Short mmCIF file of C-alpha atoms and ligand atoms in Angstrom, two decimals:
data_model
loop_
_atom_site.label_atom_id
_atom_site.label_comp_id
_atom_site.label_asym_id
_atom_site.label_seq_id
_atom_site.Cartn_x
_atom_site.Cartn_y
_atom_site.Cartn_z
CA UNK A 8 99.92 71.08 81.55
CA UNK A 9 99.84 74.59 81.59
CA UNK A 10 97.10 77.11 80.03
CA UNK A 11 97.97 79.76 77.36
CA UNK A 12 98.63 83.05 79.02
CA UNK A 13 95.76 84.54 77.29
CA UNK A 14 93.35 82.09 77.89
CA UNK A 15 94.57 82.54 81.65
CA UNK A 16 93.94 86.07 81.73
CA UNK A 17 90.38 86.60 80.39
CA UNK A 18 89.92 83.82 83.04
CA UNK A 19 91.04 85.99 85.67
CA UNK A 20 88.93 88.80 84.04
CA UNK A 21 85.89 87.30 84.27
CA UNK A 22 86.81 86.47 87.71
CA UNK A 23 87.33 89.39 89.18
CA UNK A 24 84.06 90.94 87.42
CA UNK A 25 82.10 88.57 89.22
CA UNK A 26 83.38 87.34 92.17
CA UNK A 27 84.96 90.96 93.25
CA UNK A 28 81.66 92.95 94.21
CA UNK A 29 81.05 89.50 96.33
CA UNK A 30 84.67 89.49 97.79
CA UNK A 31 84.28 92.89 98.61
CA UNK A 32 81.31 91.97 101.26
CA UNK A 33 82.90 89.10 102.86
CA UNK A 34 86.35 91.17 103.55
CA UNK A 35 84.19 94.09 104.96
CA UNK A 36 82.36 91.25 107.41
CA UNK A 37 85.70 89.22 108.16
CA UNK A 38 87.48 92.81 109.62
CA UNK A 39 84.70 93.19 111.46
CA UNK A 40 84.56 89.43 113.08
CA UNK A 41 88.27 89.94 113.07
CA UNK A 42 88.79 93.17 114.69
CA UNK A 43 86.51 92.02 117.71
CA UNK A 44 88.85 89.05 118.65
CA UNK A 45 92.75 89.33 119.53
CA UNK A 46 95.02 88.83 116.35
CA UNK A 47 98.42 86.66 116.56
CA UNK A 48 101.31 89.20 118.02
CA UNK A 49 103.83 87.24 115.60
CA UNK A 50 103.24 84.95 112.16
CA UNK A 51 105.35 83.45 110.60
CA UNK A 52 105.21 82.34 106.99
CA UNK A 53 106.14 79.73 104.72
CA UNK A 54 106.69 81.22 101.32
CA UNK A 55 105.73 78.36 98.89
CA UNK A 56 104.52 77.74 95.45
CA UNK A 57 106.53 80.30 93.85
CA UNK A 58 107.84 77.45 90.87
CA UNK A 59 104.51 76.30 90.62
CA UNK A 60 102.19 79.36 89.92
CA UNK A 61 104.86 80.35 87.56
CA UNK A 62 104.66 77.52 85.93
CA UNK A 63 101.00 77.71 85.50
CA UNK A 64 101.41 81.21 84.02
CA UNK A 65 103.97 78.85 81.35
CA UNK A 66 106.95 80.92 82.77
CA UNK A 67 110.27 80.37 84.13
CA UNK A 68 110.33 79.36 88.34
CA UNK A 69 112.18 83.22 88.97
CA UNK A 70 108.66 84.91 87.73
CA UNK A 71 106.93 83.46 90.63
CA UNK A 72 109.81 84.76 92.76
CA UNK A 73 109.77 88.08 91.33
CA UNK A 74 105.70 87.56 92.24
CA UNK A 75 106.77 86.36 95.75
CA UNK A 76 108.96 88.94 96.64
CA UNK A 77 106.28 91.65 95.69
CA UNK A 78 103.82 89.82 97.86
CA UNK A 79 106.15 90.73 101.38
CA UNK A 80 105.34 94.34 100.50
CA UNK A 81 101.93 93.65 100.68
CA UNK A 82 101.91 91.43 103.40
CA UNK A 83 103.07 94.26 105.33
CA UNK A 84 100.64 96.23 104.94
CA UNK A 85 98.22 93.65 106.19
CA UNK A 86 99.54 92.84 108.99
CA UNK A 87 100.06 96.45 110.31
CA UNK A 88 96.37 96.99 109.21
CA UNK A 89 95.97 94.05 112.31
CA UNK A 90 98.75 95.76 114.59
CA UNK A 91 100.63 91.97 114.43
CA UNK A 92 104.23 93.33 115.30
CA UNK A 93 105.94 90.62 114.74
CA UNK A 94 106.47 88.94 111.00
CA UNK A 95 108.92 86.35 110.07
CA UNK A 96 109.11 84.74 106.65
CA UNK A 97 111.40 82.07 105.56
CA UNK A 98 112.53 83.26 101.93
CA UNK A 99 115.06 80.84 101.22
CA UNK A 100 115.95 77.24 102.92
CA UNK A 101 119.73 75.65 104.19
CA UNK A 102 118.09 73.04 101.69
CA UNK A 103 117.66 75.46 99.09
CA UNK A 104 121.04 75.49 97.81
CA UNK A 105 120.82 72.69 95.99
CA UNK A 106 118.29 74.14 93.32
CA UNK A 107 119.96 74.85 89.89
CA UNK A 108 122.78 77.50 89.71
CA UNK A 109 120.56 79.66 87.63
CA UNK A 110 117.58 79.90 89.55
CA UNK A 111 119.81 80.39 92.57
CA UNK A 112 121.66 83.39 90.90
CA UNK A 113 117.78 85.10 90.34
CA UNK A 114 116.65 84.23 93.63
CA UNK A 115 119.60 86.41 95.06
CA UNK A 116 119.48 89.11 92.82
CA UNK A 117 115.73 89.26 93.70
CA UNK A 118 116.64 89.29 97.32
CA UNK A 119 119.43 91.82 96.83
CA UNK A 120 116.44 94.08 94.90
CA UNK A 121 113.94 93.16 97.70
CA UNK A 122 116.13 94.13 100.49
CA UNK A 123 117.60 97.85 98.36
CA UNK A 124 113.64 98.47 98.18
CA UNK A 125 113.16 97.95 102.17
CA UNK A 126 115.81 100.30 103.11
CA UNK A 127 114.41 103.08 100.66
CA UNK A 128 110.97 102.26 101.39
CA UNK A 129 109.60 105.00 103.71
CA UNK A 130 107.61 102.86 105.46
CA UNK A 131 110.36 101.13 107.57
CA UNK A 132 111.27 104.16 109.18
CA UNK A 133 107.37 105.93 109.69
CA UNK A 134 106.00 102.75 110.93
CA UNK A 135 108.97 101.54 112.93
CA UNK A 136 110.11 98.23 111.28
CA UNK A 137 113.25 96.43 112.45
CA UNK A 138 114.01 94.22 109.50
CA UNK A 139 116.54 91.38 110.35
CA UNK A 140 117.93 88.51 108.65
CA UNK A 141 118.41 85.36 110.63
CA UNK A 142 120.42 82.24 108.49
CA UNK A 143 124.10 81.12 107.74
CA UNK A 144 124.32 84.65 105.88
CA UNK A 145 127.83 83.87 105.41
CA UNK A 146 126.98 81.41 102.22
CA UNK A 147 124.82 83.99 100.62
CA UNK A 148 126.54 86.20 97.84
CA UNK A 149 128.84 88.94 99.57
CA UNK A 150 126.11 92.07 97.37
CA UNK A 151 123.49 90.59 99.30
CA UNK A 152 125.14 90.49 102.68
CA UNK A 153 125.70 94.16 101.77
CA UNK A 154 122.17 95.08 100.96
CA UNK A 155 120.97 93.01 103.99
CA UNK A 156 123.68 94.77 106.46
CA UNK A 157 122.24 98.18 104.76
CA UNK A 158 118.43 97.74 105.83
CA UNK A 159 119.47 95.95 108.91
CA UNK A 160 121.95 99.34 110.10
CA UNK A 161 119.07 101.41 108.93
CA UNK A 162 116.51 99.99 111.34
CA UNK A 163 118.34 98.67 114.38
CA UNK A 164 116.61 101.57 116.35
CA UNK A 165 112.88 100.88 114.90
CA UNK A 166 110.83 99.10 117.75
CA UNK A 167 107.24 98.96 116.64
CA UNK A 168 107.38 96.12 114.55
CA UNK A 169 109.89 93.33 114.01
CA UNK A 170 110.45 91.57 110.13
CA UNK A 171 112.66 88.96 110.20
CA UNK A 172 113.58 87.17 106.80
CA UNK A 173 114.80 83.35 107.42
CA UNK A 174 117.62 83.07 104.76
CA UNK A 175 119.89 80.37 104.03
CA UNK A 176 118.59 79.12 107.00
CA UNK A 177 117.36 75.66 108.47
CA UNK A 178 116.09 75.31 112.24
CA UNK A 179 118.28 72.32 112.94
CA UNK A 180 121.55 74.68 111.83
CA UNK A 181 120.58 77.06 114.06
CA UNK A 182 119.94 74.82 117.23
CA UNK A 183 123.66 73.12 115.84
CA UNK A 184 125.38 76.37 116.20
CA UNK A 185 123.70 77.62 119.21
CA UNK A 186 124.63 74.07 121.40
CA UNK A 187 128.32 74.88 119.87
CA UNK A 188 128.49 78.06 120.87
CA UNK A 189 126.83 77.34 124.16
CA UNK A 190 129.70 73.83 124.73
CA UNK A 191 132.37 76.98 124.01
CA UNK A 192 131.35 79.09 127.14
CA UNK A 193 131.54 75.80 129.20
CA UNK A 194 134.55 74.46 128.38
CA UNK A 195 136.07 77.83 128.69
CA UNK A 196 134.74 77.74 132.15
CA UNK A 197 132.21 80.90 131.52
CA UNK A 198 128.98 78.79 132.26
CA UNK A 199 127.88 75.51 134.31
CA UNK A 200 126.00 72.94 132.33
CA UNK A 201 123.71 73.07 135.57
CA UNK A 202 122.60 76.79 134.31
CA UNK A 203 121.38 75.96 130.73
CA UNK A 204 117.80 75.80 130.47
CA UNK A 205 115.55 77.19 127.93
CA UNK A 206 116.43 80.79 128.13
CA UNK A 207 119.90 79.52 127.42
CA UNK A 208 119.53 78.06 124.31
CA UNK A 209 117.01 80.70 123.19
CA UNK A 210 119.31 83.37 124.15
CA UNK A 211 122.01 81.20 121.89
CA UNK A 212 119.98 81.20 118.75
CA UNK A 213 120.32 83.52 115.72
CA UNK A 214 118.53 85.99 117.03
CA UNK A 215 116.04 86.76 119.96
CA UNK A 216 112.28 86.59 117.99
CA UNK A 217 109.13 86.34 119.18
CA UNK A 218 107.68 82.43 118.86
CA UNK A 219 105.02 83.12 116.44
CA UNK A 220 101.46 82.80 117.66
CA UNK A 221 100.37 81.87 114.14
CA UNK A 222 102.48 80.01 110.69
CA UNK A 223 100.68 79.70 107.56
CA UNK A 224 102.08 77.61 104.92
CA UNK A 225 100.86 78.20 101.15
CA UNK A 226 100.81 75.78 98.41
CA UNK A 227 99.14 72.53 99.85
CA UNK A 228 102.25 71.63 101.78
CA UNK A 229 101.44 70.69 105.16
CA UNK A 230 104.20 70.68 107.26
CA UNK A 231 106.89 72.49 108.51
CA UNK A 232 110.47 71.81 106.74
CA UNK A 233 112.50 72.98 109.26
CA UNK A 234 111.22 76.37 110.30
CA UNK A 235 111.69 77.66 113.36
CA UNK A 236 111.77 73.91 115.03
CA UNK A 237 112.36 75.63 118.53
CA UNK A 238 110.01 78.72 118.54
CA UNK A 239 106.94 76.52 116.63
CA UNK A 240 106.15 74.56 119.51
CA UNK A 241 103.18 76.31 120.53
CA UNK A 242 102.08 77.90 117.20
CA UNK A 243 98.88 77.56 115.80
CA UNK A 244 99.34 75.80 112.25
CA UNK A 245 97.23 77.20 108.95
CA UNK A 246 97.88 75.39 105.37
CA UNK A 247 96.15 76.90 102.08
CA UNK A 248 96.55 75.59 99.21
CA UNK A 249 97.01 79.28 97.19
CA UNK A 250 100.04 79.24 96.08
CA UNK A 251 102.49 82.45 97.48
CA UNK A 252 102.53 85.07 94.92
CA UNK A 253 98.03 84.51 94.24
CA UNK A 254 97.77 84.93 97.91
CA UNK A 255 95.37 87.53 98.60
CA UNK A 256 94.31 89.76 101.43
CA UNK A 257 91.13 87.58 102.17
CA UNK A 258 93.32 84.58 102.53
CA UNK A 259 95.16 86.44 105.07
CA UNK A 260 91.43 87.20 106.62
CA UNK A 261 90.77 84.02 106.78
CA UNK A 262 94.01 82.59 108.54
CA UNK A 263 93.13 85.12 111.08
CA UNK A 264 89.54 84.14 111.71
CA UNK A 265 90.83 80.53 111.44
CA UNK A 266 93.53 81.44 114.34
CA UNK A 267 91.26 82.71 116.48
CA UNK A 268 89.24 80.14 116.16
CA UNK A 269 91.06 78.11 118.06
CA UNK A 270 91.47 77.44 121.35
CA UNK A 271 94.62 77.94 122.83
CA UNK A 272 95.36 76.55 125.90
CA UNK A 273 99.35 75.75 125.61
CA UNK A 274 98.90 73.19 128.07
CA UNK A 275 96.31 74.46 130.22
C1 LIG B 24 109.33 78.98 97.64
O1 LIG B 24 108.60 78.58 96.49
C2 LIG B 24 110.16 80.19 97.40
C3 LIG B 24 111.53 80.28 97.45
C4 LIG B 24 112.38 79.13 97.73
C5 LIG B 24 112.26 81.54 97.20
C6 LIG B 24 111.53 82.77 97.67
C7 LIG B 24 112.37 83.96 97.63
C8 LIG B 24 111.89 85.17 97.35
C9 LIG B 24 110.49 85.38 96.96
C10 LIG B 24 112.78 86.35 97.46
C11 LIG B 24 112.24 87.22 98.59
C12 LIG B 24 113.24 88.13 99.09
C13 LIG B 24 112.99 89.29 99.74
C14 LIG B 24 114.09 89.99 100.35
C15 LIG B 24 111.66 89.92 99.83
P1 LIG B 24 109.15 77.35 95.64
O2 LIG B 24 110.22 77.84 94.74
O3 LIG B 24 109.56 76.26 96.58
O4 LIG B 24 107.91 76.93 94.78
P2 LIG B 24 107.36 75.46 94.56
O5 LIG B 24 106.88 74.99 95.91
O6 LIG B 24 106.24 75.66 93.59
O7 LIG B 24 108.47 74.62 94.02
#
């Protein structure tokens, strides 16, 4: 069941009037316990709850997209507040295709907007941010492959920090292709089977990223739906249960603090 909007709103209000002076003190001491520890070098995120907090709101699912895609912008920011230099967020699933046609058709003209905003947004260029898209682009409509080949051409040359949207994409599709591509070079005689190892297969994927130190997952989901299945192996894991577009800049805090919480010994 969902609230009236108005009833939702002078919730919020009082909120903010009394837990903001409070929030305020706990983000000052989290930077602090943050900034004295080593942060993730890449995150990746799982975009969720979009449908849901819209529907809480008693609006249609694309409002918590138009919420979501808004939220990137400010994720940004965040993490280049924390020098993390590598981002990757998976926007839109292999699986994804099946939702309705129309919330499809807002989802891409949301993407097409979000990525026409990236490649005019002056940040990309003064901070350095390469900005790739990694997926079966192919199926996505032929205005967004423009828009995405725009803001990729734009910052091939940036090399201070790497954001790489996971679109029409599933992990398992891109290990698929890679082992096809890689069974083309040996039967054409170009490779041994002998020489494939793990640089091999990395090297054959849809594009070189970082494996990301650090995934958080919003919504209450815990798990990983076929994101990045090769580079997660080592990642540390962090599940909130804020949905995407309400998460905030002290949730981000605290995934931090939670990652470095942890002891990472990969093995050791
Ligand atoms: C997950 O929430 C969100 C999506 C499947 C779509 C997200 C896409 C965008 C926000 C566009 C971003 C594009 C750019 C270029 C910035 P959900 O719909 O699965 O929500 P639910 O878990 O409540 O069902």
């Amino acid at each position: 069941m969902s609230l009236p909007r108005q009833i939702l709103d002078t919730l919020e209000h009082v909120r903010r009037r009394v837990s903001d002076p409070v929030e305020k003190i706990l983000i000052e001491r989290l930077e602090r316990e943050i900034h004295a520890h080593s942060c993730p070098r890449s995150i990746g995120i799982i975009m969720d709850g979009n449908r849901r907090w819209a529907s809480l709101h008693g609006e249609k699912p694309w409002f918590g997209h138009r919420f979501g895609k808004d939220k990137v912008r400010e994720f940004l920011e965040w993490c280049k507040r924390f020098k993390i230099q590598g981002l990757v967020l998976y926007a839109f699933s292999a699986e994804n295709f099946s939702r309705p046609r129309s919330e499809i058709n807002e989802i891409m003209k949301l993407m097409k907007q979000g990525f026409d905003e990236l490649a005019t947004d002056p940040l990309i260029s003064r901070e350095g941010i390469r900005v790739r898209v990694i997926g079966r682009k192919k199926l996505l409509p032929e205005k967004v492959q423009q828009s995405i080949r725009t803001v990729e051409d734009i910052s091939r040359d940036n090399d201070a920090y790497d954001l790489t949207f996971a679109i029409a994409y599933g992990g398992r599709d891109d290990i698929v292709d890679a082992c096809r591509a890689i069974a083309a070079k040996v039967r054409s005689g170009k490779l041994e089977p002998s020489a494939i190892d793990e640089e091999t297969v990395s090297n054959h994927l849809y594009a070189a990223i970082d494996d990301p130190d650090l995934i958080i997952r919003t919504s209450g989901e815990q798990r990983l739906s076929n994101f990045l299945p090769w580079q997660s192996v080592y990642s540390e894991l962090h599940f909130t249960s804020t949905f995407w577009p309400a998460f905030r800049y002290i949730d981000f805090l605290r995934a931090l603090r939670a990652y470095q919480r942890r002891d990472r010994r990969i093995g050791r």
